[in-house]
Coordinates of C-alpha atoms in Angstrom, one line a residue:
Chain X
X1 CA 117.5 140.7 106.8
X2 CA 118.0 137.0 106.0
X3 CA 118.5 135.9 102.3
X4 CA 116.1 132.8 103.0
X5 CA 113.4 132.5 105.5
X6 CA 111.3 129.7 106.1
X7 CA 108.2 130.3 108.5
X8 CA 106.1 127.3 109.6
X9 CA 106.8 125.4 106.5
X10 CA 105.1 121.9 106.1
X11 CA 104.8 119.7 103.3
X12 CA 102.7 116.5 103.1
X13 CA 102.2 113.8 100.2
X14 CA 99.3 111.8 99.2
X15 CA 100.6 108.1 99.2
X16 CA 98.2 105.3 98.3
X17 CA 95.5 107.7 98.9
X18 CA 96.8 108.3 102.6
X19 CA 98.2 111.8 103.5
X20 CA 101.8 111.6 104.7
X21 CA 103.3 114.5 106.5
X22 CA 106.9 114.9 105.5
X23 CA 108.0 118.1 107.1
X24 CA 106.2 120.1 109.7
X25 CA 106.5 123.7 111.3
X26 CA 109.8 124.2 109.8
X27 CA 111.5 127.5 110.6
X28 CA 114.8 128.7 109.2
X29 CA 116.6 131.8 108.4
X30 CA 119.9 132.0 106.5
X31 CA 122.1 134.8 106.0
X32 CA 123.6 135.8 102.7
X33 CA 127.1 134.1 102.0
X34 CA 126.8 131.7 104.7
X35 CA 127.2 127.8 104.2
X36 CA 124.4 125.8 106.0
X37 CA 124.2 122.0 105.9
X38 CA 121.1 120.3 106.4
X39 CA 121.4 116.5 107.6
X40 CA 119.2 113.7 108.1
X41 CA 118.6 110.3 107.1
X42 CA 117.1 109.1 103.6
X43 CA 113.5 110.2 103.2
X44 CA 113.4 112.6 106.2
X45 CA 112.5 115.6 103.7
X46 CA 115.9 117.2 103.1
X47 CA 115.2 117.4 99.4
X48 CA 111.7 118.6 99.8
X49 CA 113.1 121.5 101.8
X50 CA 115.5 122.3 98.8
X51 CA 112.8 121.9 96.4
X52 CA 110.7 124.5 98.3
X53 CA 113.6 127.0 98.8
X54 CA 114.6 126.6 95.2
X55 CA 110.9 127.1 93.9
X56 CA 110.6 123.8 92.4
X57 CA 107.6 123.0 94.8
X58 CA 105.0 125.5 95.4
X59 CA 102.4 123.5 97.1
X60 CA 103.5 123.7 100.8
X61 CA 102.0 125.1 104.0
X62 CA 103.5 128.1 105.7
X63 CA 105.9 130.8 104.0
X64 CA 109.0 130.8 102.2
X65 CA 110.8 134.1 101.3
X66 CA 114.0 134.3 99.3
X67 CA 115.7 137.5 98.5
X68 CA 112.4 139.4 99.6
X69 CA 110.2 137.3 97.4
X70 CA 107.3 135.2 98.9
X71 CA 107.5 132.1 96.6
X72 CA 104.1 131.2 96.9
X73 CA 102.8 134.5 95.5
X74 CA 104.8 133.6 92.0
X75 CA 103.0 132.1 88.9
X76 CA 104.7 129.3 87.2
X77 CA 106.4 131.7 84.8
X78 CA 107.5 134.0 87.4
X79 CA 108.9 130.9 89.5
X80 CA 110.7 129.9 86.5
X81 CA 112.3 133.2 85.9
X82 CA 113.1 133.2 90.0
X83 CA 115.0 129.7 89.5
X84 CA 116.7 131.0 86.4
X85 CA 118.1 134.2 88.0
X86 CA 118.4 133.4 91.7
X87 CA 118.9 129.8 92.0
X88 CA 121.7 127.5 91.1
X89 CA 121.1 123.5 91.5
X90 CA 123.7 120.9 92.0
X91 CA 122.5 117.4 92.2
X92 CA 124.1 114.2 93.5
X93 CA 123.9 112.6 89.9
X94 CA 125.1 116.0 88.2
X95 CA 122.0 115.8 85.7
X96 CA 124.3 117.0 82.5
X97 CA 122.7 116.4 79.2
X98 CA 124.9 113.8 77.6
X99 CA 124.1 114.9 73.9
X100 CA 125.3 118.5 74.8
X101 CA 128.9 119.3 75.2
X102 CA 130.3 120.7 78.5
X103 CA 130.0 124.3 77.1
X104 CA 126.5 123.8 75.8
X105 CA 125.5 122.3 79.2
X106 CA 127.0 125.3 81.2
X107 CA 125.2 127.9 79.0
X108 CA 121.9 125.9 79.2
X109 CA 120.4 128.4 81.8
X110 CA 121.0 131.3 79.3
X111 CA 118.4 129.6 76.8
X112 CA 115.6 130.8 79.3
X113 CA 117.1 134.3 79.9
X114 CA 117.9 137.2 77.7
X115 CA 121.8 137.4 78.0
X116 CA 123.5 138.7 74.9
X117 CA 126.1 136.3 73.5
X118 CA 129.2 138.5 74.4
X119 CA 128.0 138.2 78.1
X120 CA 127.6 134.6 77.7
X121 CA 131.0 134.2 76.2
X122 CA 132.5 136.1 79.1
X123 CA 130.7 134.0 81.9
X124 CA 131.7 130.7 80.0
X125 CA 135.3 131.6 79.9
X126 CA 135.4 132.7 83.6
X127 CA 133.6 129.8 84.8
X128 CA 135.5 127.1 82.9
X129 CA 138.5 129.0 84.3
X130 CA 137.0 128.8 87.8
X131 CA 136.5 125.1 87.9
X132 CA 139.7 124.4 85.8
X133 CA 138.2 122.6 82.9
X134 CA 138.8 125.1 80.1
X135 CA 140.7 122.3 78.1
X136 CA 137.4 120.3 78.3
X137 CA 134.9 122.6 77.3
X138 CA 134.1 120.8 74.0
X139 CA 134.0 117.4 75.4
X140 CA 130.9 115.3 76.2
X141 CA 129.9 114.5 79.8
X142 CA 130.1 110.7 79.1
X143 CA 134.1 111.3 78.4
X144 CA 134.5 113.0 81.8
X145 CA 135.3 111.7 85.5
X146 CA 132.7 112.0 88.1
X147 CA 134.5 115.2 89.8
X148 CA 134.8 116.6 86.3
X149 CA 131.2 116.2 85.8
X150 CA 130.4 117.9 89.1
X151 CA 132.7 120.9 88.3
X152 CA 130.9 121.2 85.1
X153 CA 127.5 121.1 86.8
X154 CA 128.8 123.7 89.3
X155 CA 129.7 126.1 86.6
X156 CA 126.3 125.5 85.0
X157 CA 124.7 126.3 88.6
X158 CA 126.8 129.5 88.5
X159 CA 126.1 130.8 85.2
X160 CA 123.2 133.2 86.0
X161 CA 125.2 134.6 89.0
X162 CA 122.8 133.1 91.6
X163 CA 122.4 134.3 95.0
X164 CA 121.9 130.8 96.3
X165 CA 123.4 127.3 95.4
X166 CA 121.1 124.4 96.5
X167 CA 123.3 121.3 96.6
X168 CA 121.5 118.0 97.1
X169 CA 124.3 115.4 98.0
X170 CA 126.8 117.1 96.0
X171 CA 129.8 114.6 96.9
X172 CA 127.4 111.8 97.2
X173 CA 128.7 110.1 93.9
X174 CA 132.5 111.1 94.4
X175 CA 135.5 109.6 96.3
X176 CA 137.1 111.1 99.1
X177 CA 139.8 113.1 97.2
X178 CA 137.4 114.3 94.6
X179 CA 134.9 115.3 97.2
X180 CA 137.4 117.3 99.0
X181 CA 138.4 119.1 95.9
X182 CA 134.7 120.1 95.3
X183 CA 134.4 121.3 98.9
X184 CA 137.5 123.6 98.4
X185 CA 135.7 124.9 95.2
X186 CA 132.6 125.8 97.3
X187 CA 134.7 127.7 99.6
X188 CA 136.6 129.5 96.9
X189 CA 133.1 130.2 95.1
X190 CA 131.7 131.7 98.4
X191 CA 134.8 133.9 98.9
X192 CA 134.9 135.1 95.1
X193 CA 131.1 135.5 94.4
X194 CA 129.5 135.8 97.9
X195 CA 127.1 133.1 97.1
X196 CA 124.9 131.5 99.8
X197 CA 125.2 127.6 100.0
X198 CA 122.2 125.2 101.2
X199 CA 123.6 121.6 101.2
X200 CA 121.7 118.7 102.1
X201 CA 123.7 115.7 103.0
X202 CA 124.3 112.8 105.2
X203 CA 128.2 113.1 105.0
X204 CA 129.9 114.2 107.9
X205 CA 132.6 115.9 105.9
X206 CA 130.4 118.5 104.3
X207 CA 129.4 119.6 107.9
X208 CA 133.2 120.8 108.3
X209 CA 132.9 123.6 105.8
X210 CA 129.3 124.5 107.1
X211 CA 128.6 127.7 109.1
X212 CA 125.5 126.3 110.7
X213 CA 124.2 122.7 110.7
X214 CA 120.6 121.5 110.9
X215 CA 119.0 118.2 111.2
X216 CA 115.6 117.2 110.4
X217 CA 114.4 115.2 113.3
X218 CA 110.7 113.9 113.3
X219 CA 109.7 116.1 110.6
X220 CA 111.2 119.3 112.3
X221 CA 114.3 121.3 111.6
X222 CA 116.7 121.3 114.7
X223 CA 120.0 123.2 114.9
X224 CA 122.8 121.3 116.0
Chain F
X1 CA 114.1 131.2 72.0
X2 CA 117.3 131.0 69.7
X3 CA 118.8 128.7 72.6
X4 CA 115.7 126.6 72.7
X5 CA 115.8 126.2 68.7
X6 CA 119.3 125.2 69.2
X7 CA 118.4 122.5 71.8
X8 CA 115.6 121.3 69.9
X9 CA 117.8 120.6 66.9
X10 CA 120.2 118.8 69.2
X11 CA 117.4 116.9 70.7
X12 CA 116.5 115.7 67.2
X13 CA 119.7 114.7 66.1
X14 CA 120.0 112.7 69.3
X15 CA 116.7 110.9 68.6
X16 CA 117.0 110.7 64.8
X17 CA 116.9 106.9 64.8
X18 CA 113.5 106.6 66.8
X19 CA 112.0 109.6 64.7
X20 CA 113.0 108.3 61.4
X21 CA 111.6 104.9 61.8
X22 CA 108.4 106.5 63.1
X23 CA 108.4 108.9 60.3
X24 CA 108.4 106.2 57.4
X25 CA 104.6 106.6 57.3
X26 CA 104.5 110.3 56.8
X27 CA 107.4 110.1 54.4
X28 CA 105.6 107.7 52.1
X29 CA 102.3 109.6 52.6
X30 CA 104.0 112.6 51.5
X31 CA 105.6 110.9 48.4
X32 CA 102.2 109.4 47.3
X33 CA 100.7 112.8 47.6
X34 CA 103.3 114.5 45.5
X35 CA 103.0 111.4 43.1
X36 CA 99.3 111.5 42.7
X37 CA 98.5 115.0 42.8
X38 CA 101.3 115.6 40.0
X39 CA 99.9 112.9 38.1
X40 CA 96.4 114.4 38.3
X41 CA 97.8 117.7 37.1
X42 CA 99.7 116.0 34.4
X43 CA 96.6 114.3 33.0
X44 CA 94.5 117.1 33.2
X45 CA 97.1 119.2 31.4
X46 CA 97.1 116.6 28.4
X47 CA 93.3 116.1 28.4
X48 CA 92.6 119.8 28.5
X49 CA 95.9 121.2 26.6
X50 CA 95.9 118.5 23.9
X51 CA 92.7 116.5 23.7
X52 CA 90.0 119.1 24.5
X53 CA 91.2 122.2 23.1
X54 CA 89.4 124.9 24.8
X55 CA 86.4 126.3 22.9
X56 CA 85.8 130.1 23.0
X57 CA 83.8 130.9 26.0
X58 CA 80.8 132.2 24.0
X59 CA 80.3 129.1 22.0
X60 CA 77.5 126.7 23.3
X61 CA 77.5 123.2 21.8
X62 CA 73.9 121.9 21.8
X63 CA 72.9 118.3 21.4
X64 CA 69.4 116.5 21.7
X65 CA 69.0 114.8 25.0
X66 CA 70.7 111.2 24.8
X67 CA 70.9 111.9 21.0
X68 CA 73.4 109.3 20.6
X69 CA 74.0 105.7 21.5
X70 CA 77.6 105.3 22.9
X71 CA 80.1 104.3 20.4
X72 CA 77.7 104.5 17.3
X73 CA 77.8 108.3 17.7
X74 CA 80.8 108.1 15.5
X75 CA 79.0 106.3 12.9
X76 CA 76.1 108.7 12.8
X77 CA 73.3 106.3 14.1
X78 CA 71.4 108.9 16.1
X79 CA 68.5 108.4 18.5
X80 CA 66.9 111.9 17.9
X81 CA 67.7 115.0 16.2
X82 CA 67.3 118.8 16.7
X83 CA 64.4 119.9 14.5
X84 CA 64.3 123.1 12.4
X85 CA 61.8 124.6 14.4
X86 CA 63.8 124.3 17.5
X87 CA 66.8 125.9 15.9
X88 CA 64.7 128.8 15.0
X89 CA 63.7 129.0 18.8
X90 CA 67.2 129.1 19.8
X91 CA 68.0 131.7 17.4
X92 CA 65.2 133.8 18.8
X93 CA 66.7 133.8 22.4
X94 CA 67.9 137.2 23.4
X95 CA 71.8 137.4 23.3
X96 CA 72.2 134.6 20.7
X97 CA 74.2 136.1 17.9
X98 CA 74.1 133.2 15.6
X99 CA 73.3 129.3 15.6
X100 CA 75.4 127.2 13.2
X101 CA 74.2 123.7 12.3
X102 CA 75.8 120.2 12.0
X103 CA 74.0 117.3 10.5
X104 CA 75.0 113.8 9.9
X105 CA 75.3 112.4 6.3
X106 CA 73.1 109.4 6.4
X107 CA 73.8 108.2 3.1
X108 CA 76.5 105.3 2.5
X109 CA 79.7 106.6 1.2
X110 CA 83.2 105.3 0.7
X111 CA 86.8 107.0 0.3
X112 CA 89.1 105.9 -2.4
X113 CA 92.5 107.1 -3.0
X114 CA 96.1 106.3 -3.3
X115 CA 98.2 106.8 0.0
X116 CA 101.8 106.5 -0.2
X117 CA 101.6 103.7 -3.1
X118 CA 98.7 102.0 -1.5
X119 CA 95.3 101.9 -2.9
X120 CA 92.9 102.4 -0.1
X121 CA 89.0 101.9 -0.3
X122 CA 87.1 102.5 3.1
X123 CA 83.6 103.1 4.1
X124 CA 83.4 106.5 5.8
X125 CA 81.3 108.5 8.2
X126 CA 80.7 112.2 7.4
X127 CA 79.0 115.3 8.9
X128 CA 78.1 118.5 7.3
X129 CA 78.8 121.8 9.1
X130 CA 78.1 125.4 8.7
X131 CA 81.3 126.7 7.2
X132 CA 81.5 129.6 9.4
X133 CA 82.0 127.9 12.7
X134 CA 85.3 126.2 11.4
X135 CA 86.4 129.3 9.4
X136 CA 89.6 129.7 11.7
X137 CA 90.4 126.0 11.1
X138 CA 90.8 126.2 7.6
X139 CA 94.5 126.5 6.0
X140 CA 95.3 129.6 4.6
X141 CA 94.9 129.5 0.8
X142 CA 92.0 127.1 0.9
X143 CA 88.3 127.5 1.1
X144 CA 85.7 125.5 3.1
X145 CA 82.7 126.9 1.0
X146 CA 80.1 124.9 -1.3
X147 CA 81.1 125.3 -5.0
X148 CA 79.4 123.6 -7.9
X149 CA 82.6 122.7 -9.6
X150 CA 86.1 121.9 -8.1
X151 CA 86.9 119.3 -5.4
X152 CA 84.9 119.2 -2.1
X153 CA 86.7 120.8 0.8
X154 CA 87.0 118.4 3.7
X155 CA 88.2 118.9 7.2
X156 CA 89.2 116.1 9.6
X157 CA 89.6 116.0 13.4
X158 CA 93.2 116.9 14.9
X159 CA 92.6 113.7 16.9
X160 CA 92.2 111.6 13.7
X161 CA 95.9 112.7 12.7
X162 CA 97.2 111.8 16.1
X163 CA 95.5 108.4 16.0
X164 CA 97.0 107.7 12.6
X165 CA 100.6 109.1 13.9
X166 CA 100.5 106.8 16.9
X167 CA 98.8 103.6 15.9
X168 CA 98.0 103.2 11.9
X169 CA 101.5 104.5 10.9
X170 CA 103.5 102.4 13.0
X171 CA 101.2 99.2 12.2
X172 CA 101.4 99.8 8.6
X173 CA 104.8 100.9 8.4
X174 CA 103.8 104.4 6.9
X175 CA 105.5 107.7 7.7
X176 CA 104.3 109.8 10.5
X177 CA 102.6 113.2 9.3
X178 CA 102.3 116.6 10.3
X179 CA 99.1 118.8 9.4
X180 CA 101.1 120.8 6.8
X181 CA 102.3 117.8 5.2
X182 CA 98.7 116.2 4.2
X183 CA 96.9 119.6 4.0
X184 CA 95.9 119.5 0.1
X185 CA 95.6 116.0 -0.1
X186 CA 93.1 114.5 -2.8
X187 CA 90.8 111.6 -2.8
X188 CA 87.7 110.4 -4.4
X189 CA 84.2 110.3 -2.5
X190 CA 81.9 107.6 -3.8
X191 CA 78.3 108.7 -2.6
X192 CA 75.6 106.0 -2.5
X193 CA 77.6 102.8 -1.9
X194 CA 79.4 101.3 1.1
X195 CA 80.9 97.9 1.9
X196 CA 78.3 97.8 5.1
X197 CA 75.1 98.6 3.3
X198 CA 76.1 97.5 -0.3
X199 CA 74.4 99.5 -3.4
X200 CA 70.9 100.1 -3.5
X201 CA 70.6 101.8 -6.7
X202 CA 73.8 101.8 -8.8
X203 CA 72.3 104.4 -11.3
X204 CA 72.5 106.9 -8.3
X205 CA 75.9 106.4 -7.3
X206 CA 78.2 109.5 -7.9
X207 CA 82.0 110.1 -7.4
X208 CA 83.3 113.3 -6.3
X209 CA 86.9 114.7 -5.8
X210 CA 87.6 115.7 -2.2
X211 CA 90.6 117.8 -0.8
X212 CA 91.8 118.2 2.6
X213 CA 91.6 121.7 3.6
X214 CA 92.0 121.8 7.4
X215 CA 92.0 120.3 10.8
X216 CA 89.3 121.2 13.5
X217 CA 88.0 120.0 16.8
X218 CA 84.6 120.2 15.4
X219 CA 85.2 117.7 12.7
X220 CA 83.8 114.2 13.3
X221 CA 86.3 112.1 15.1
X222 CA 86.4 109.1 12.8
X223 CA 85.6 110.5 9.3
X224 CA 85.3 113.6 7.4
X225 CA 83.3 116.9 7.7
X226 CA 82.2 118.7 4.9
X227 CA 80.1 122.0 4.2
X228 CA 76.5 121.4 5.0
X229 CA 75.4 122.5 1.6
X230 CA 77.1 119.4 0.1
X231 CA 75.0 117.0 2.6
X232 CA 71.8 118.6 1.0
X233 CA 73.2 118.0 -2.4
X234 CA 74.0 114.4 -1.8
X235 CA 70.5 113.8 -0.2
X236 CA 68.9 115.4 -3.2
X237 CA 70.9 113.3 -5.6
X238 CA 70.5 110.0 -3.9
X239 CA 67.2 110.5 -2.1
X240 CA 65.6 113.3 -4.1
X241 CA 65.1 115.3 -0.8
X242 CA 66.1 118.9 -1.2
X243 CA 66.1 120.2 2.2
X244 CA 67.5 119.6 5.5
X245 CA 65.4 119.8 8.7
X246 CA 67.0 117.7 11.4
X247 CA 70.3 118.2 13.2
X248 CA 72.8 116.3 15.0
X249 CA 74.3 119.3 16.8
X250 CA 74.0 123.1 16.8
X251 CA 76.5 125.8 17.7
X252 CA 75.1 128.6 19.4
X253 CA 77.1 131.8 19.3
X254 CA 76.3 134.1 22.2
X255 CA 76.8 138.0 21.9
X256 CA 79.4 137.9 25.0
X257 CA 80.5 135.5 27.6
X258 CA 78.4 137.1 30.4
X259 CA 75.1 136.0 28.7
X260 CA 76.2 132.5 28.1
X261 CA 74.7 131.1 31.5
X262 CA 71.4 132.7 30.8
X263 CA 71.2 130.9 27.2
X264 CA 72.3 127.7 28.5
X265 CA 69.6 127.7 31.0
X266 CA 66.8 128.4 28.4
X267 CA 68.4 126.1 26.0
X268 CA 68.1 123.2 28.9
X269 CA 64.7 124.1 29.7
X270 CA 63.8 123.3 26.0
X271 CA 64.9 119.7 26.7
X272 CA 68.4 119.9 25.0
X273 CA 71.6 119.1 26.1
X274 CA 74.6 121.4 26.6
X275 CA 77.9 119.6 26.0
X276 CA 79.5 118.9 29.3
X277 CA 82.4 117.0 28.0
X278 CA 85.1 119.2 29.4
X279 CA 83.2 119.6 32.5
X280 CA 82.6 115.8 33.2
X281 CA 86.1 114.8 32.2
X282 CA 87.5 117.7 34.3
X283 CA 85.4 116.6 37.1
X284 CA 86.1 112.9 36.7
X285 CA 90.0 113.7 36.8
X286 CA 89.6 116.0 39.9
X287 CA 87.6 113.6 41.8
X288 CA 90.3 110.7 41.0
X289 CA 93.2 113.0 41.9
X290 CA 91.2 114.2 45.2
X291 CA 90.5 110.5 46.1
X292 CA 94.1 109.6 45.8
X293 CA 95.3 112.8 47.3
X294 CA 93.1 112.2 50.4
X295 CA 94.3 108.6 50.6
X296 CA 97.8 109.9 50.7
X297 CA 96.9 112.3 53.3
X298 CA 95.2 109.6 55.3
X299 CA 98.5 107.6 55.1
X300 CA 100.2 110.8 56.8
X301 CA 97.1 111.4 59.2
X302 CA 97.6 107.7 60.5
X303 CA 101.3 108.2 60.7
X304 CA 100.9 111.0 63.1
X305 CA 99.8 108.5 65.6
X306 CA 103.3 106.7 65.2
X307 CA 104.8 110.1 65.6
X308 CA 102.5 110.7 68.9
X309 CA 103.6 107.3 70.2
X310 CA 107.4 108.2 69.6
X311 CA 107.1 111.9 71.2
X312 CA 105.3 110.2 74.1
X313 CA 107.9 107.6 74.6
X314 CA 110.8 110.3 74.3
X315 CA 109.0 112.5 76.6
X316 CA 108.6 109.6 79.1
X317 CA 112.3 109.1 78.6
X318 CA 113.3 112.6 79.1
X319 CA 111.4 113.2 82.1
X320 CA 114.5 113.8 84.3
X321 CA 116.0 116.1 81.4
X322 CA 112.8 118.1 81.3
X323 CA 113.0 118.4 85.3
X324 CA 116.5 119.8 84.8
X325 CA 115.5 122.3 82.2
X326 CA 112.6 123.3 84.3
X327 CA 115.0 123.7 87.4
X328 CA 117.3 125.9 85.3
X329 CA 114.5 128.4 84.6
X330 CA 112.5 126.7 81.6
X331 CA 108.8 127.5 81.8
X332 CA 106.0 125.1 80.9
X333 CA 105.7 127.0 77.6
X334 CA 109.5 126.7 76.9
X335 CA 109.2 122.9 77.2
X336 CA 105.9 122.8 75.0
X337 CA 107.8 125.1 72.6
X338 CA 110.8 122.9 72.4
X339 CA 109.0 119.5 71.7
X340 CA 106.5 121.4 69.3
X341 CA 109.8 122.7 67.4
X342 CA 111.4 119.2 67.4
X343 CA 108.1 118.1 65.6
X344 CA 107.8 121.1 63.2
X345 CA 111.5 120.5 62.1
X346 CA 110.7 116.6 61.9
X347 CA 107.7 117.5 59.9
X348 CA 109.9 119.6 57.7
X349 CA 112.6 117.2 57.1
X350 CA 110.0 114.4 56.6
X351 CA 108.3 116.6 54.1
X352 CA 111.4 117.3 52.2
X353 CA 112.4 113.5 52.1
X354 CA 108.7 112.8 51.2
X355 CA 108.9 115.3 48.2
X356 CA 112.2 113.9 47.0
X357 CA 110.8 110.4 47.2
X358 CA 107.8 111.3 45.2
X359 CA 109.8 113.1 42.7
X360 CA 112.0 109.9 42.3
X361 CA 108.8 107.8 42.0
X362 CA 107.7 110.3 39.2
X363 CA 111.1 110.2 37.4
X364 CA 111.3 106.4 37.5
X365 CA 107.4 106.0 36.4
X366 CA 108.1 108.4 33.3
X367 CA 111.4 106.2 32.4
X368 CA 109.4 103.2 32.6
X369 CA 106.6 104.6 30.6
X370 CA 108.9 106.1 28.0
X371 CA 110.6 102.8 27.5
X372 CA 107.9 100.2 28.2
X373 CA 104.5 101.8 27.2
X374 CA 103.9 101.8 23.2
X375 CA 103.0 104.9 21.7
X376 CA 99.2 105.7 22.1
X377 CA 97.2 109.1 20.9
X378 CA 98.6 112.0 23.0
X379 CA 101.2 110.0 24.9
X380 CA 102.9 112.9 26.6
X381 CA 106.5 113.1 27.3
X382 CA 105.7 113.2 31.2
X383 CA 102.4 112.1 32.8
X384 CA 103.3 114.3 35.8
X385 CA 103.0 118.1 36.5
X386 CA 104.4 118.7 39.9
X387 CA 104.6 122.5 41.0
X388 CA 105.7 124.5 43.9
X389 CA 102.2 124.7 45.3
X390 CA 102.1 120.8 45.5
X391 CA 105.3 120.9 47.3
X392 CA 104.1 123.6 49.9
X393 CA 100.9 121.9 50.5
X394 CA 102.9 118.7 51.1
X395 CA 105.2 120.5 53.5
X396 CA 102.5 122.0 55.3
X397 CA 100.5 118.7 55.6
X398 CA 103.8 117.1 57.1
X399 CA 104.4 119.9 59.8
X400 CA 100.6 119.7 60.5
X401 CA 100.5 116.1 61.2
X402 CA 103.8 116.0 62.9
X403 CA 102.9 118.7 65.3
X404 CA 99.6 117.2 66.0
X405 CA 101.2 114.1 66.7
X406 CA 103.4 115.8 69.4
X407 CA 100.7 117.9 70.8
X408 CA 99.7 115.5 73.6
X409 CA 103.1 114.7 74.4
X410 CA 104.0 118.2 74.7
X411 CA 101.3 119.3 76.9
X412 CA 102.3 116.1 78.9
X413 CA 105.9 117.2 79.0
X414 CA 105.2 120.7 80.2
X415 CA 103.0 119.2 83.1
X416 CA 105.9 117.1 84.4
X417 CA 106.6 118.0 88.0
X418 CA 110.3 119.1 88.0
X419 CA 110.8 118.1 91.7
X420 CA 109.5 114.6 91.3
X421 CA 111.2 114.3 88.0
X422 CA 114.7 115.1 89.4
X423 CA 114.3 112.4 92.0
X424 CA 113.7 109.8 89.3

């Protein structure tokens, strides 16, 4: 049974009153614990695909099933809970909140859950150790380097023990050495936590760690 | 919810500059609300506590309709009277226990005496009153009854003593007096002569000794009040009239307070006026306080527009951040709650600052009044009477208008499409 399954998924936007089809008839099956890379040029619909899998966009054609849950059947509150418990997001620009320190950024998902303080403390310590930033727990994001910010963002994405990490150009803002460290971290996370990665990118280096690579070509997903 | 509350506080701290600027109106509105309502309370307290001492609830003061003409009421020039027959009718109303009369002494009189080594002769106004109605105001050991021999007992208004202490004593460099110090004071009363009307028949001028025996709210304000029987005697001596048939005012004593409205209605239907001084003055102060209070609230309400603009701007600036919170599992309700909480906390803080500022204005005004406004009758130690209820209402208004201001922005925030916000 695949962890993620997309069946004939399509998405269009209204731009200046004209309906523009972004993706069409997308079928995808992803097994638990795998790393899948989706490549394609800018504007090809890679991020749209991530938003659909992550429950951020529920107005699409076709069917999206994650962990046996049909996303289109969920209400806004159920979708929010789904994102909170099952999905971790990693963004190109990190999206950390600058007025919160690193620890507060990492525990943000717990604000929307019922985790007890003891469990929160345990997870924080584990994750900061995992991303090797325990010494910077009380620092604020603007004082960190790009690589450190992305490691904090990864810790935040992992905080609720998600099944899936959705990564949108996770190394796009990083230099080669730092990007390589982040990719090593991904492999380590997959090994320790059996997390499934869906990474959209246009960088070739990411494809090297991927188990499967797909490309969006003329609105359709093609395995390469 | 605890986490969202912590987040709301952090957001407020981050945006404190913008929020403070947009909150200035609310802070000043709340400060003026506290100031004006406390002022209204303070003035009411002085007027009702000191100037208009409460009458027992079963006493009704009845006067003829428009019986007096403005300030001349003190001098005793009356436009109409209550006739003897009317008094009889009032007495027959069911539930009326007694009717006590008050009459104006419409004969020229003067007071003559020595007061702190100064000889004083002055024209005087006087009324006569049934002794029974002022019995409780007579100093122990003195009598307020008619007697053939001995000094005429006199009562004066408490307000007259206050007027003397705050103005006359200061102007004439005389000592201030207490009620106890002046009780028993004697002076001469010359009946049948005054500076104003001169002497009509010098053979009829009489001189009597008077003695102050008490202070009463029922005494005439600028003059003396004596037992009504003396008025009859003076009129007989000077004008040869042996009976009194017309009265300035009557005090109607009801059997109990429950029957007062019924008696009042019957008396009003006879074309007579019920004394509404307390009600009128109370109403004027209440309306003035209400208007000033409403103006303050209007300031707060208008400031809510500022708050609304600020929150709308903050929500616009925080679209991406709201998108992140939604991606991490925040529901639309969580986002609304967070913005509302920020507005509520801002409201509480604004309210507290407003109350402190209002309190500061109160203290400054009192300080200014103490040191710069000359003494006047019933000048209080403080013009203000703030209380916990005023503070609670102020905080409630502040929170209400801050959250009202944040209502639309919070709804807008919750409707932000997270997928689009994250691409901005």
